[in-house]
Short mmCIF file of C-alpha atoms and ligand atoms in Angstrom, two decimals:
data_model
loop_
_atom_site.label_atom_id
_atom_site.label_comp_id
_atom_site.label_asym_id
_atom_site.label_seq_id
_atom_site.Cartn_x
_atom_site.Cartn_y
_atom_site.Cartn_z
CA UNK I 1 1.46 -6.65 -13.72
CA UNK I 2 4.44 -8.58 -15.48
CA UNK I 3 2.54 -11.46 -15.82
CA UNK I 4 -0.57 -13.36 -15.99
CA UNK I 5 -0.16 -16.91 -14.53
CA UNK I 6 -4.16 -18.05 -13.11
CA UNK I 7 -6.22 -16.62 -15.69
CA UNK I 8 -9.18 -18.46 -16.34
CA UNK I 9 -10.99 -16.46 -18.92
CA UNK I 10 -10.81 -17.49 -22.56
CA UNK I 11 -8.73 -14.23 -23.98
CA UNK I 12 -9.91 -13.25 -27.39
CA UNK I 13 -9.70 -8.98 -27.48
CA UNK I 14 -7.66 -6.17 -27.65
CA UNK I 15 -4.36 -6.85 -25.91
CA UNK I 16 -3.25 -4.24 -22.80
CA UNK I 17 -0.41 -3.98 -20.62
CA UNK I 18 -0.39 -2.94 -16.71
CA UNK I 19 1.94 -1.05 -14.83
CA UNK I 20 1.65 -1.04 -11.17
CA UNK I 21 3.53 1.49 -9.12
CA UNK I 22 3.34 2.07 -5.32
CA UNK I 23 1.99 -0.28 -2.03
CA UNK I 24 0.50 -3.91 -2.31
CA UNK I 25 -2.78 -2.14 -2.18
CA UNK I 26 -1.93 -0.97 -5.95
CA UNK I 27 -0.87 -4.26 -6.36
CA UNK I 28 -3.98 -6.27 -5.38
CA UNK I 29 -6.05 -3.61 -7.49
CA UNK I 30 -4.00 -4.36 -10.47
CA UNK I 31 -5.12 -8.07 -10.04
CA UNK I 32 -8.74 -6.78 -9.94
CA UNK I 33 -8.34 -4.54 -12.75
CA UNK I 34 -6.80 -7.73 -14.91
CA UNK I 35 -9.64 -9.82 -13.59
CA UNK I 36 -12.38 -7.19 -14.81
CA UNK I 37 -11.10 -6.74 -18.31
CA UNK I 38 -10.23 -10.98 -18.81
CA UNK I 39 -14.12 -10.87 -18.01
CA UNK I 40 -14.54 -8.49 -20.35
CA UNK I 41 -12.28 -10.54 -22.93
CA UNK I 42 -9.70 -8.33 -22.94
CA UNK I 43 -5.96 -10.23 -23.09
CA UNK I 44 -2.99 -9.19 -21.36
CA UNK I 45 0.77 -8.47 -22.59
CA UNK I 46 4.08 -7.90 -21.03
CA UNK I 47 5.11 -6.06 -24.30
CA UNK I 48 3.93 -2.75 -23.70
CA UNK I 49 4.77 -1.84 -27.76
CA UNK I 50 2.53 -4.43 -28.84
CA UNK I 51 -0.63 -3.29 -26.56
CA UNK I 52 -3.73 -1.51 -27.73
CA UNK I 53 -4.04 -0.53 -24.58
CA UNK I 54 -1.62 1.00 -21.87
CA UNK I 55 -2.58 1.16 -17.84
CA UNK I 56 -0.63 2.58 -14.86
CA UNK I 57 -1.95 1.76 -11.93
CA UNK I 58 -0.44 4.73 -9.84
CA UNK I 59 1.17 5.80 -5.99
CA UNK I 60 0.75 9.48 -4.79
CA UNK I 61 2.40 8.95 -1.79
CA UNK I 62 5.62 10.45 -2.35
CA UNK I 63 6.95 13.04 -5.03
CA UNK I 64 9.31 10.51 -6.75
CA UNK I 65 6.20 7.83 -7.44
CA UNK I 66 4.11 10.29 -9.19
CA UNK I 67 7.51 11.76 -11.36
CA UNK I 68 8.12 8.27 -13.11
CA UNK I 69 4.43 8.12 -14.24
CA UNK I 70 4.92 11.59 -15.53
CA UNK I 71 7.65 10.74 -17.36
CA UNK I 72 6.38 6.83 -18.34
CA UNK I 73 3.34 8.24 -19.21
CA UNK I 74 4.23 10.84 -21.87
CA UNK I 75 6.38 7.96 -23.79
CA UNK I 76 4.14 6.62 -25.55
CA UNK I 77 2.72 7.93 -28.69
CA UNK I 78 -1.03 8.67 -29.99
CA UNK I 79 -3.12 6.54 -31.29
CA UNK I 80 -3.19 4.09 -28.12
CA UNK I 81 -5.67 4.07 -25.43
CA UNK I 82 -3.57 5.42 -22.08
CA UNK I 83 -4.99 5.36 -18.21
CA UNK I 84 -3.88 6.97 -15.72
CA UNK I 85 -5.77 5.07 -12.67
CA UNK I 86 -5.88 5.06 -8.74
CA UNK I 87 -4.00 7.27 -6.42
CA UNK I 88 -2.67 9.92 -8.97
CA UNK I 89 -6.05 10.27 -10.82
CA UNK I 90 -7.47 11.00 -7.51
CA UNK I 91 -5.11 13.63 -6.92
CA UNK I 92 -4.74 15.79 -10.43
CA UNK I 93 -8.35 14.61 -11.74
CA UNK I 94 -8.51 16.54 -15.74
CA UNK I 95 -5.44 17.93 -14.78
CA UNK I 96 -3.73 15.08 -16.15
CA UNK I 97 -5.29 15.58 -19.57
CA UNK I 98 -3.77 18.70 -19.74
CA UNK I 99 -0.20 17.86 -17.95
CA UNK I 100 -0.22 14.45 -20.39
CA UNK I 101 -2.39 14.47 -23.74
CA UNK I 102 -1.14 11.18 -24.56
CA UNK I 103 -3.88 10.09 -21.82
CA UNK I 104 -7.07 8.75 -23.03
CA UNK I 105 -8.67 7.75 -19.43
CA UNK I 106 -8.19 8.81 -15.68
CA UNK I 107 -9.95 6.58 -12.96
CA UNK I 108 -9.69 6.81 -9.59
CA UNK I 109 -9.77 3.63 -7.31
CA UNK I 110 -13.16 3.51 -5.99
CA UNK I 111 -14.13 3.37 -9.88
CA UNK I 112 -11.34 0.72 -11.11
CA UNK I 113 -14.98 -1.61 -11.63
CA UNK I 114 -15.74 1.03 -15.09
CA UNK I 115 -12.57 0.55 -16.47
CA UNK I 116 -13.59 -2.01 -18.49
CA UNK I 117 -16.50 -0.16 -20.12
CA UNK I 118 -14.39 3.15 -20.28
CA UNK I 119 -12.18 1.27 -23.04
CA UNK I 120 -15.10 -0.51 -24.84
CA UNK I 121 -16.41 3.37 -25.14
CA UNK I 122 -12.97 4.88 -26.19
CA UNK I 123 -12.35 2.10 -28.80
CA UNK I 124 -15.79 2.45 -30.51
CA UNK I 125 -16.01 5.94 -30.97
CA UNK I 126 -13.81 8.60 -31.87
CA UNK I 127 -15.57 11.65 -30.45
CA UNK I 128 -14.93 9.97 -27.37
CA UNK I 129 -11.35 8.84 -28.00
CA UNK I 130 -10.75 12.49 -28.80
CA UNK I 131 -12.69 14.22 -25.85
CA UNK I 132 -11.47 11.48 -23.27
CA UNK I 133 -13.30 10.29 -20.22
CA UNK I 134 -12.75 10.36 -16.69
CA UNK I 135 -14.31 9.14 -13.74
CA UNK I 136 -13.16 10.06 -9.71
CA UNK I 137 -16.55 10.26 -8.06
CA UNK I 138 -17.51 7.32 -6.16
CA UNK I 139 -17.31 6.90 -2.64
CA UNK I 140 -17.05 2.77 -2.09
CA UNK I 141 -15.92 -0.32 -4.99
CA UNK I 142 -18.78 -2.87 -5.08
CA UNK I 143 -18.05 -5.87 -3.47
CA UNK I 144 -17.67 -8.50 -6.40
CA UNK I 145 -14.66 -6.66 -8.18
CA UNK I 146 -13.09 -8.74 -5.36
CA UNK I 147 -14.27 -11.73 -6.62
CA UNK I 148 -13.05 -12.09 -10.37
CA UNK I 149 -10.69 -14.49 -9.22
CA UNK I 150 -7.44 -13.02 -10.76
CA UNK I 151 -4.35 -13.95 -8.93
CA UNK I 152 -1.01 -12.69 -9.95
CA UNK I 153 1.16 -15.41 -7.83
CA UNK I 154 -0.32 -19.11 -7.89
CA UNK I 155 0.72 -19.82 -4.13
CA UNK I 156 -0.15 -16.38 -2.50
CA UNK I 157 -3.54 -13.59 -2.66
CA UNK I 158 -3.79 -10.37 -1.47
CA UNK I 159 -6.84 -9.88 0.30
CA UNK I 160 -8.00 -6.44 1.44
CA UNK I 161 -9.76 -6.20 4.62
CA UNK I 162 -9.83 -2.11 4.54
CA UNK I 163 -9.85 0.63 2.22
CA UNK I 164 -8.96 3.91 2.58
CA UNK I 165 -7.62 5.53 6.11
CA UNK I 166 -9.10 8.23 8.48
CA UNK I 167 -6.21 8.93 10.46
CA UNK I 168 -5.30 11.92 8.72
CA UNK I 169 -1.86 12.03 9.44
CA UNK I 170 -0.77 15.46 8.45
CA UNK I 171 2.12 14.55 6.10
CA UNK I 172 -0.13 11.72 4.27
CA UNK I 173 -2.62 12.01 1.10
CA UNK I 174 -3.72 8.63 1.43
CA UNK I 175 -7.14 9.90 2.87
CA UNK I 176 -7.47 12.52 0.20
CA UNK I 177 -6.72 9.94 -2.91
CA UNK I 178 -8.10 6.80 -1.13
CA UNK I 179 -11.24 8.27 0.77
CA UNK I 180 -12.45 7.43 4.34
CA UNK I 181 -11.78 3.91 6.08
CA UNK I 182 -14.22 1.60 4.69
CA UNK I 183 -14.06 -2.07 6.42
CA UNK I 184 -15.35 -5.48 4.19
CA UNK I 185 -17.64 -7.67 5.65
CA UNK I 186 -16.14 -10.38 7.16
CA UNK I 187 -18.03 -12.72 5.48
CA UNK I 188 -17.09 -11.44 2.16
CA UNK I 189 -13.22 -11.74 3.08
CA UNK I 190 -14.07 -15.09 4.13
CA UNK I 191 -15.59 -15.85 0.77
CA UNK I 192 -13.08 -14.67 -1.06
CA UNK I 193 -10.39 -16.81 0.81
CA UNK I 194 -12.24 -19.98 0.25
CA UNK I 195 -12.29 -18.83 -3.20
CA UNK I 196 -8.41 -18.72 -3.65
CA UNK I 197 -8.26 -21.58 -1.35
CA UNK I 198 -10.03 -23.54 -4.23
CA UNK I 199 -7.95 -22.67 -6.94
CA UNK I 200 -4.53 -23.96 -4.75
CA UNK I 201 -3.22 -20.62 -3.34
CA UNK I 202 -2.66 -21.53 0.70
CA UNK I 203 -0.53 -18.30 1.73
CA UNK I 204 -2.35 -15.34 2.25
CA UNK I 205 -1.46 -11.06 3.43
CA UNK I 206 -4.44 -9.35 4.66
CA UNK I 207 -4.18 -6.28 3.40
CA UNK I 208 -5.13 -2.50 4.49
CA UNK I 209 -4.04 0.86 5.30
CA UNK I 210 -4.64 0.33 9.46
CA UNK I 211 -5.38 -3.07 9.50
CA UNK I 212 -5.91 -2.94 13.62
CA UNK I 213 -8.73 -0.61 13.21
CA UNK I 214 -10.92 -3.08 11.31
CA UNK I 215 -13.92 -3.18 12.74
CA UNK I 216 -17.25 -4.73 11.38
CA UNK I 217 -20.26 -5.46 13.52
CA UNK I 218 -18.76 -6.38 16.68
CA UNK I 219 -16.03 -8.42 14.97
CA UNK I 220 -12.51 -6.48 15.95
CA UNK I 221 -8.90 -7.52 13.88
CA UNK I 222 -8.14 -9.74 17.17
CA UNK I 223 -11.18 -12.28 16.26
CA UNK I 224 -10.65 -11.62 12.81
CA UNK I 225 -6.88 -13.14 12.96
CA UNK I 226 -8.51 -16.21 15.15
CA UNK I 227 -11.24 -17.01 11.94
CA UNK I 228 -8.19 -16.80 9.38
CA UNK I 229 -6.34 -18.69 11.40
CA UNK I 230 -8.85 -21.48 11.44
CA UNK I 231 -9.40 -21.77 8.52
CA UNK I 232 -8.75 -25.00 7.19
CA UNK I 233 -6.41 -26.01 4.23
CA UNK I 234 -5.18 -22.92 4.64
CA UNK I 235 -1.28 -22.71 5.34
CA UNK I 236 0.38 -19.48 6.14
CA UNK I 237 -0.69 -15.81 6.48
CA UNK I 238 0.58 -12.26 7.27
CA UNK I 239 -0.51 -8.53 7.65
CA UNK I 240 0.13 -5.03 6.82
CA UNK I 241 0.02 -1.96 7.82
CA UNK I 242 -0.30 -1.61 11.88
CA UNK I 243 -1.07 1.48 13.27
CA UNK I 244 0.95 1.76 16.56
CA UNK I 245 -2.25 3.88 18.22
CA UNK I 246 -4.20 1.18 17.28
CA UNK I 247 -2.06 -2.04 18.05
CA UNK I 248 -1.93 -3.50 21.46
CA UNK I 249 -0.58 -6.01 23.81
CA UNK I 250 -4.11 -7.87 22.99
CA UNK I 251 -3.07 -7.80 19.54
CA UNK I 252 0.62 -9.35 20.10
CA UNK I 253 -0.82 -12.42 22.58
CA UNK I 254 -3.18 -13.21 19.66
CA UNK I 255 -0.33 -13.22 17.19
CA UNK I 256 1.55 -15.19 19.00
CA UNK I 257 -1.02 -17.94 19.25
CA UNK I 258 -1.82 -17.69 15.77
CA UNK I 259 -0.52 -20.83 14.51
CA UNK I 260 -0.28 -20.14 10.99
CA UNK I 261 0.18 -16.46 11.18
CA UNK I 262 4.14 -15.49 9.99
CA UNK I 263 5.71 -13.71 13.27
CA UNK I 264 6.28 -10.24 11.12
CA UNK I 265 4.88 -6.51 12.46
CA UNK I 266 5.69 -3.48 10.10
CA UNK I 267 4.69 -0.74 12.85
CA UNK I 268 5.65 2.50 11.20
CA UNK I 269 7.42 4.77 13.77
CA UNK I 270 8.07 7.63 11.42
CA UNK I 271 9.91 10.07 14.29
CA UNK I 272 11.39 9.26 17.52
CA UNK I 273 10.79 13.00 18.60
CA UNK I 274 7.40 13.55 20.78
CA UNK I 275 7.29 16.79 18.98
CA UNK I 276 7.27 16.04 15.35
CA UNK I 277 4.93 13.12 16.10
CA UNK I 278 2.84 15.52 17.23
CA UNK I 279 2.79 17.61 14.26
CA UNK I 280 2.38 14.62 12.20
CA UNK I 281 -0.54 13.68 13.90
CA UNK I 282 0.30 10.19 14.65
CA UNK I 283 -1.32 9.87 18.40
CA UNK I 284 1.59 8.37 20.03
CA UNK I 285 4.65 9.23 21.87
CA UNK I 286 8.25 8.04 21.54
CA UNK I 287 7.90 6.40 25.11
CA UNK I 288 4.80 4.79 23.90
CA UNK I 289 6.24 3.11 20.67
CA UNK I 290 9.39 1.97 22.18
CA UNK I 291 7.30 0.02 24.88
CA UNK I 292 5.32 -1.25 22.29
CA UNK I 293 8.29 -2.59 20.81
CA UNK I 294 9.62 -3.61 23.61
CA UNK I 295 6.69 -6.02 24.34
CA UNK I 296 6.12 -7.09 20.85
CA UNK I 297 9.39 -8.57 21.52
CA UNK I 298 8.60 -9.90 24.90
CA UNK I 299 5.26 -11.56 23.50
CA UNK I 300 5.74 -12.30 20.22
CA UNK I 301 8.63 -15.07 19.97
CA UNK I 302 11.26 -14.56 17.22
CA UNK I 303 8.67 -12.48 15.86
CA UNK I 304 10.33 -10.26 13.25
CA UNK I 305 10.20 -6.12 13.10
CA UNK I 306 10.05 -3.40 10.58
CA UNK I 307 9.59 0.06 10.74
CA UNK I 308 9.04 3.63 8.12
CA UNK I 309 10.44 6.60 9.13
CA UNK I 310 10.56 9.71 7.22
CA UNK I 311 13.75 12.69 7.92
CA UNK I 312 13.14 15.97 7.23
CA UNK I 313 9.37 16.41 8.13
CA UNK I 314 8.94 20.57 8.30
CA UNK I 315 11.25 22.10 11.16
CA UNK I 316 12.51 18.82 12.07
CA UNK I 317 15.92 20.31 13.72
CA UNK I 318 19.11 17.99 14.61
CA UNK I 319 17.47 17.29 18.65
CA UNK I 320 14.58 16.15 16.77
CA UNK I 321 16.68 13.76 14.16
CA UNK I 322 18.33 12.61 17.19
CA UNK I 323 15.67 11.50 18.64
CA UNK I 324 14.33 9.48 15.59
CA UNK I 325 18.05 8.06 15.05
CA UNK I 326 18.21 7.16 18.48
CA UNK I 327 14.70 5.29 18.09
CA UNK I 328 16.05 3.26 15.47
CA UNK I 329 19.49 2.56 16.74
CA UNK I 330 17.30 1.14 20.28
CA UNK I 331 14.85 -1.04 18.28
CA UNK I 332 16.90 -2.90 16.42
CA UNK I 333 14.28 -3.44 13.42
CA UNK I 334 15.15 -6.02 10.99
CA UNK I 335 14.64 -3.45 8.30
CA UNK I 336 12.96 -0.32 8.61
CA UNK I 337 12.27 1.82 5.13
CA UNK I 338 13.41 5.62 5.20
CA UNK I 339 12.06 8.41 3.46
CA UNK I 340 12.67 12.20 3.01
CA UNK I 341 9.88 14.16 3.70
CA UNK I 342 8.12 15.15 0.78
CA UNK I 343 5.34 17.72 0.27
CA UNK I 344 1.65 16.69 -0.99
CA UNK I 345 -1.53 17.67 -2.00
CA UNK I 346 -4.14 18.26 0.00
CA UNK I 347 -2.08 17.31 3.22
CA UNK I 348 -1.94 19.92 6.49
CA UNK I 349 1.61 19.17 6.45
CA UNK I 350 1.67 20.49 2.94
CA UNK I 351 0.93 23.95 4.53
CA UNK I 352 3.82 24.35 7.02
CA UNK I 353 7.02 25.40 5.01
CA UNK I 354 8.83 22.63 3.83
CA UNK I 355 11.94 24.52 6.21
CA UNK I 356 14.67 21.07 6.21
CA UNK I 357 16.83 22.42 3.06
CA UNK I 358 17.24 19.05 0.54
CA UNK I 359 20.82 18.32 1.80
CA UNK I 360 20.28 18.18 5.27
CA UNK I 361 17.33 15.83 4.64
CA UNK I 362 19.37 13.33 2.35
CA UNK I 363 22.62 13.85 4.45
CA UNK I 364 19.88 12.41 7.59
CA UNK I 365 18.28 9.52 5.19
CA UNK I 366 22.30 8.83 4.60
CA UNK I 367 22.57 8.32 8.25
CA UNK I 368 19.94 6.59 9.07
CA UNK I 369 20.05 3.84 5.96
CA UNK I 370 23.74 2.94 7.19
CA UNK I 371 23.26 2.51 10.73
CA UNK I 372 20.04 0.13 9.57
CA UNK I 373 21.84 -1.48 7.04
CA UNK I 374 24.54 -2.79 9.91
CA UNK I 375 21.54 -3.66 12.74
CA UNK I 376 19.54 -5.50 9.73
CA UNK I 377 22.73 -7.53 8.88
CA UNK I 378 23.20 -8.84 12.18
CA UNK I 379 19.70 -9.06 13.78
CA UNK I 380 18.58 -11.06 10.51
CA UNK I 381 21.24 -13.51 11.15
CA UNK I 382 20.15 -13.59 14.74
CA UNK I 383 16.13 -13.86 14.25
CA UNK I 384 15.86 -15.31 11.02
CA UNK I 385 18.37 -17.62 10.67
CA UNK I 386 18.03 -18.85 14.34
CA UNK I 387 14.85 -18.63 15.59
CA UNK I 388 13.75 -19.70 19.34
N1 LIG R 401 6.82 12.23 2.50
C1 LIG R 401 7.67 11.21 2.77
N2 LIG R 401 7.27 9.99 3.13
C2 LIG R 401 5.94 9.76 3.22
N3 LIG R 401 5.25 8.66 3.55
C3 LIG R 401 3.93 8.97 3.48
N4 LIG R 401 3.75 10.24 3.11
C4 LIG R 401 5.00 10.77 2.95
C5 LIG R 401 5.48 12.04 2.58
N5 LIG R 401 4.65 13.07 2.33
C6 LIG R 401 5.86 7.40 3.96
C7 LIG R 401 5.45 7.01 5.38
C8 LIG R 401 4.51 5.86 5.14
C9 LIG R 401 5.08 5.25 3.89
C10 LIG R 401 4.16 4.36 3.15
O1 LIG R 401 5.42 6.37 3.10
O2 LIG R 401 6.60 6.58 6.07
O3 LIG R 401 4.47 4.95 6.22
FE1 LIG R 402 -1.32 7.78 5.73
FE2 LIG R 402 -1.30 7.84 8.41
FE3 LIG R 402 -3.30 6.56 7.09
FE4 LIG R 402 -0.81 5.52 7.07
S1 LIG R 402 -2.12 5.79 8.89
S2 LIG R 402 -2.20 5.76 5.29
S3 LIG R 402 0.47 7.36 7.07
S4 LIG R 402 -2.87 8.77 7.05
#
């Protein structure tokens, strides 16, 4: 978190500094984490020299998110109070104490409310500074961490509608780190939007893992979209992530009638071959997605596209690739995000050998990211600049 802009809080404590890496999730919970400790008077810097106190706020998803906190991490030198917090202290637990002994604290997100208390406890007493503390244990976040009021930008929240996922897609440790989907109350996400509503912010990205699958009472995501959407004073909103398994003609016809909703789906494909989506456990076809594309297009007008797709998942073979290249090259996303396959904890996927060797899979990202880069030139032009 570069910078505090909203803050309400009268600062007058130790001074820390944030580091967010990873997904807008991470993101929103660094707002909640700066919210908790201005409540608990602590002030924020961007000068991470000058801090008593150093946070990163970390991803797991891939192998090159957790390396830079690894390396960030073991910078700085004793004496400070260091966290290691979210997905990777989900994932290596005391571990990290070991791998890092610069860290002082490891929290994992469902306990981001103790953080607060954690640092109180490490600055008072050195038995504790020296034995460290962590915490990974809890199952759900309470509901008022989302109410501190903390807001990074002044014109736009975050508000998360889900945590967690239970699609257990093999390749994914987002399960694992971020536990079992858990859907707010309604009323509480309503609450909180009147709340930013009051203090000016009118743009607003409902946030969660599989937003489509929200579910609470009898309320679906469809009806959900229709109560944001009226809600007055309020100007502009968007979502992410959609699950294509879980998003549905329904869901495009409501979008489209959504007057304040922005016309944007990120619908991760990941493959265009039936038989690594298989593996991956996604519960779709290639036939499927592309219709689903296809009439997203249809339905939702100048509504704008984006896709992830990862090369090199294990025995991914060049017919496979194809078929994923071929995907792409049909859609025509307006961007889509490319990864190479990496191994992770916990995953199924992590138990298949990882058989695409590291050249193949970056010579495949190479060809993907160029033929994208030339579709996202031109269909922005077309879609953005000159919508229906
Ligand atoms: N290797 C590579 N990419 C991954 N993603 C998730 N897990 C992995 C992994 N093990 C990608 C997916 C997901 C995005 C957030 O990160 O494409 O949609
Ligand atoms: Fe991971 Fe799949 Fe859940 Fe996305 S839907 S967070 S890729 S398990």
């Amino acid at each position: 978190m570069r910078k505090q802009k909203i803050l309400t809080v009268e600062p007058k404590g130790s001074l820390f500094y944030l580091k967010t890496y990873g997904c807008q999730m991470n993101k929103r919970d660094s707002e909640v984490i700066c919210g908790l400790m201005a409540e608990a008077g602590y002030r924020i810097t961007d000068d991470s020299a000058k801090a008593d106190i150093v946070i990163f706020n970390t991803c797991s998803v891939r192998q090159h998110a957790e390396d830079k906190v690894w390396s960030e991490a073991g910078r700085f030198k004793k004496g400070k109070i260091i966290g290691v917090v979210g997905c990777m202290a989900q994932n290596y637990g005391q571990d990290i104490f070991e791998r890092s002994p610069n860290v002082s604290f490891v929290v994992g997100p469902a306990d981001i409310e103790k953080i607060p208390g954690i640092i109180t406890k490490l600055s008072n007493d050195k038995a504790i500074f020296e034995r460290k503390i962590f915490e990974i244990d809890s199952l759900a976040r309470p509901e008022k961490i989302y109410h501190t009021n903390f807001y990074e930008d002044k014109n736009h929240a975050f508000v998360v509608i889900s945590e967690g996922c239970s699609n257990f897609c093999s390749y994914c440790v987002v399960p694992y780190v971020r536990g079992h989907l858990h859907n707010r109350n309604y009323e509480d996400i309503l609450k909180e939007i009147q709340g930013a509503l009051e203090k000016g912010i009118t743009r607003f990205t409902l946030l969660g893992q599989n937003v489509n699958a929200y579910k609470y009472d009898t309320l679906d995501f469809v009806r959900l979209l229709r109560l944001v959407d009226a809600i007055e004073g309020l100007e502009e909103f968007s979502f992410v992530t959609s699950h294509p398994r879980d998003t549905s003609v329904d869901l495009f016809k409501a979008m489209n009638d959504a007057g304040k909703l922005k016309k944007y789906l990120h619908l991760p494909a990941q493959s265009g071959s039936d038989r690594i989506l298989k593996l991956m456990n996604r519960g779709y076809s290639r036939k499927f997605y592309l219709d689903l594309a296809d009439n997203y297009r249809k339905i939702v007008k100048a509504g704008a596209l984006t896709a992830d797709i990862i090369v090199g998942f294990p025995t991914e073979s060049e017919k496979d690739f194809k078929g994923t290249y071929d995907l792409v090259k049909a859609v025509r996303f307006n961007a889509a995000y490319i990864f190479k396959y990496s191994p992770r904890p916990h995953t199924e996927a992590s138990r298949m050998a990882d058989t695409v060797p590291k050249e193949e899979k970056e010579g495949r990202h190479r060809l993907i990211l160029e033929m994208q880069k030339e579709i996202s030139n031109k269909v922005k032009r077309r879609e953005y600049e000159k919508p229906e």
